[in-house]
């Protein structure tokens, strides 16, 4: 029995039916005497280049074990499936027990995007609080300026009267 890794990229428009396809593919594998060691539904990802006018694809990964002659039958059966935009079977010596690099990257991107969203919210909150503080400072400055003007305007007539008296005294 040989070990294989299978990568299947589905039409992204059929992401909602990915679980149905996954079940059908498992039945196909089992009917051809393949055992499934591990399966991963990576989800929708950006493709490196456009395939059949699709820029995204829904990725499914399988670690399988079975007879090489049966693998040809499986490939022939899935080759003409219109929901599959690409497939690849790779022979491996041993299956890796960890998550695939593709799944890890997807998880990291999700975590990064969640962290960015949280940071963005925090930045917006701090900016709004800073702008509120600035607005309050501006309002206080305007109030202080208005108070000074009121004080100066109330002193001005008295000063003017005193100055006029001094001028009159000097003139006499």
Coordinates of C-alpha atoms in Angstrom, one line a residue:
X1 CA 0.0 0.0 0.0
X2 CA 1.4 3.4 -1.1
X3 CA 0.8 6.6 0.7
X4 CA -0.5 9.7 -1.1
X5 CA -1.4 13.3 -0.4
X6 CA -4.4 14.5 -2.5
X7 CA -5.1 18.2 -3.0
X8 CA -8.4 19.1 -4.7
X9 CA -9.4 22.6 -5.6
X10 CA -13.1 23.1 -6.0
X11 CA -15.0 25.8 -7.8
X12 CA -15.3 28.6 -5.2
X13 CA -19.0 29.1 -6.2
X14 CA -19.6 25.6 -4.8
X15 CA -18.1 26.2 -1.3
X16 CA -21.4 25.6 0.3
X17 CA -21.5 22.1 -1.3
X18 CA -17.9 21.3 -0.4
X19 CA -19.0 19.0 2.4
X20 CA -21.2 17.1 0.0
X21 CA -18.3 16.7 -2.4
X22 CA -16.1 15.6 0.4
X23 CA -18.5 12.8 1.4
X24 CA -18.7 11.7 -2.3
X25 CA -15.0 11.7 -2.6
X26 CA -14.6 9.6 0.6
X27 CA -17.1 7.1 -0.9
X28 CA -15.1 6.9 -4.1
X29 CA -11.8 6.4 -2.2
X30 CA -13.3 3.6 0.0
X31 CA -14.9 1.9 -3.0
X32 CA -11.4 1.7 -4.5
X33 CA -9.9 0.2 -1.3
X34 CA -8.2 3.5 -0.2
X35 CA -8.1 4.4 3.5
X36 CA -8.2 8.0 4.6
X37 CA -5.6 8.8 7.2
X38 CA -6.4 12.5 7.5
X39 CA -8.6 15.1 5.8
X40 CA -8.5 18.9 5.9
X41 CA -11.0 21.4 4.7
X42 CA -8.8 24.5 4.2
X43 CA -11.6 26.6 2.7
X44 CA -11.5 29.4 0.2
X45 CA -8.1 30.7 -0.7
X46 CA -6.7 33.0 -3.3
X47 CA -5.1 31.2 -6.3
X48 CA -1.6 32.0 -7.5
X49 CA -3.0 32.5 -11.0
X50 CA -6.5 32.4 -12.6
X51 CA -7.8 28.9 -13.4
X52 CA -10.9 28.7 -15.6
X53 CA -11.6 32.4 -14.9
X54 CA -11.5 31.7 -11.1
X55 CA -9.2 33.7 -8.8
X56 CA -10.2 31.7 -5.7
X57 CA -10.7 28.1 -5.0
X58 CA -12.0 25.9 -2.1
X59 CA -9.1 23.6 -1.0
X60 CA -9.5 20.1 0.3
X61 CA -6.5 18.0 1.4
X62 CA -6.5 14.3 2.0
X63 CA -3.8 11.9 3.3
X64 CA -4.7 8.5 1.8
X65 CA -3.3 5.1 1.5
X66 CA -4.0 2.5 -1.2
X67 CA -3.0 0.6 -4.3
X68 CA -1.3 2.6 -7.1
X69 CA -3.4 0.9 -9.9
X70 CA -6.6 2.0 -8.2
X71 CA -5.3 5.6 -8.1
X72 CA -5.5 5.8 -11.9
X73 CA -9.2 4.8 -11.7
X74 CA -9.9 7.5 -9.1
X75 CA -8.1 10.1 -11.2
X76 CA -10.1 9.1 -14.3
X77 CA -13.4 9.4 -12.4
X78 CA -12.7 12.9 -11.0
X79 CA -11.0 14.2 -14.1
X80 CA -14.3 15.2 -15.7
X81 CA -16.0 16.5 -12.6
X82 CA -16.9 20.1 -13.3
X83 CA -16.8 21.2 -9.7
X84 CA -13.1 20.4 -9.5
X85 CA -10.9 23.0 -11.1
X86 CA -7.6 21.3 -10.2
X87 CA -6.5 18.1 -8.5
X88 CA -3.1 16.6 -7.6
X89 CA -2.0 13.3 -6.1
X90 CA 1.5 13.1 -4.7
X91 CA 3.2 9.9 -3.5
X92 CA 4.8 10.4 0.0
X93 CA 7.0 8.2 2.2
X94 CA 5.3 9.1 5.4
X95 CA 2.2 11.2 6.3
X96 CA 2.9 14.2 8.5
X97 CA 0.7 14.1 11.6
X98 CA 0.6 17.9 11.9
X99 CA -1.7 20.3 10.1
X100 CA -0.7 21.1 6.5
X101 CA 1.2 24.3 5.8
X102 CA -1.8 25.5 3.8
X103 CA -4.1 25.1 6.7
X104 CA -1.6 26.7 9.1
X105 CA -1.3 29.7 6.7
X106 CA -5.1 30.0 6.5
X107 CA -5.4 30.0 10.3
X108 CA -2.6 32.6 10.7
X109 CA -4.2 34.9 8.2
X110 CA -7.5 34.6 10.0
X111 CA -5.8 35.3 13.3
X112 CA -3.9 38.2 11.8
X113 CA -7.0 39.7 10.3
X114 CA -8.8 39.4 13.6
X115 CA -5.9 41.1 15.4
X116 CA -5.9 43.8 12.8
X117 CA -9.6 44.4 13.3
X118 CA -9.2 44.6 17.0
X119 CA -6.2 47.0 16.6
X120 CA -8.2 49.1 14.2
X121 CA -11.1 49.3 16.7
X122 CA -8.7 50.3 19.5
X123 CA -7.0 52.9 17.2
X124 CA -10.4 54.4 16.3
X125 CA -11.5 54.5 19.9
X126 CA -8.2 56.2 21.0
X127 CA -8.5 58.6 18.1
X128 CA -12.1 59.5 19.0
X129 CA -11.1 60.0 22.6
X130 CA -8.1 62.1 21.6
X131 CA -10.4 64.2 19.3
X132 CA -12.9 64.6 22.1
X133 CA -10.1 65.8 24.4
X134 CA -8.8 68.2 21.8
X135 CA -12.4 69.5 21.2
X136 CA -12.8 70.0 25.0
X137 CA -9.5 71.9 25.2
X138 CA -10.5 74.1 22.2
X139 CA -13.8 74.8 23.8
X140 CA -12.1 75.8 27.1
X141 CA -9.7 78.0 25.2
X142 CA -12.6 79.7 23.3
X143 CA -14.4 80.2 26.6
X144 CA -11.2 81.7 28.2
X145 CA -10.8 84.1 25.2
X146 CA -14.4 85.2 25.5
X147 CA -14.0 85.8 29.2
X148 CA -10.9 87.9 28.5
X149 CA -12.7 89.9 25.9
X150 CA -15.6 90.5 28.3
X151 CA -13.2 91.5 31.0
X152 CA -11.3 93.8 28.7
X153 CA -14.4 95.3 27.3
X154 CA -15.7 96.1 30.8
X155 CA -12.4 97.7 31.7
X156 CA -12.1 99.6 28.5
X157 CA -14.7 102.3 29.1
X158 CA -13.3 103.1 32.6
X159 CA -9.8 103.3 31.2
X160 CA -11.0 105.5 28.4
X161 CA -12.8 107.8 30.9
X162 CA -9.6 108.0 33.0
X163 CA -7.5 108.7 30.0
X164 CA -9.9 111.4 28.8
X165 CA -9.8 113.0 32.3
X166 CA -6.0 112.9 32.2
X167 CA -5.9 114.4 28.8
X168 CA -8.3 117.2 29.8
X169 CA -6.2 117.9 32.9
X170 CA -3.1 118.1 30.8
X171 CA -4.9 120.4 28.3
X172 CA -6.0 122.8 31.0

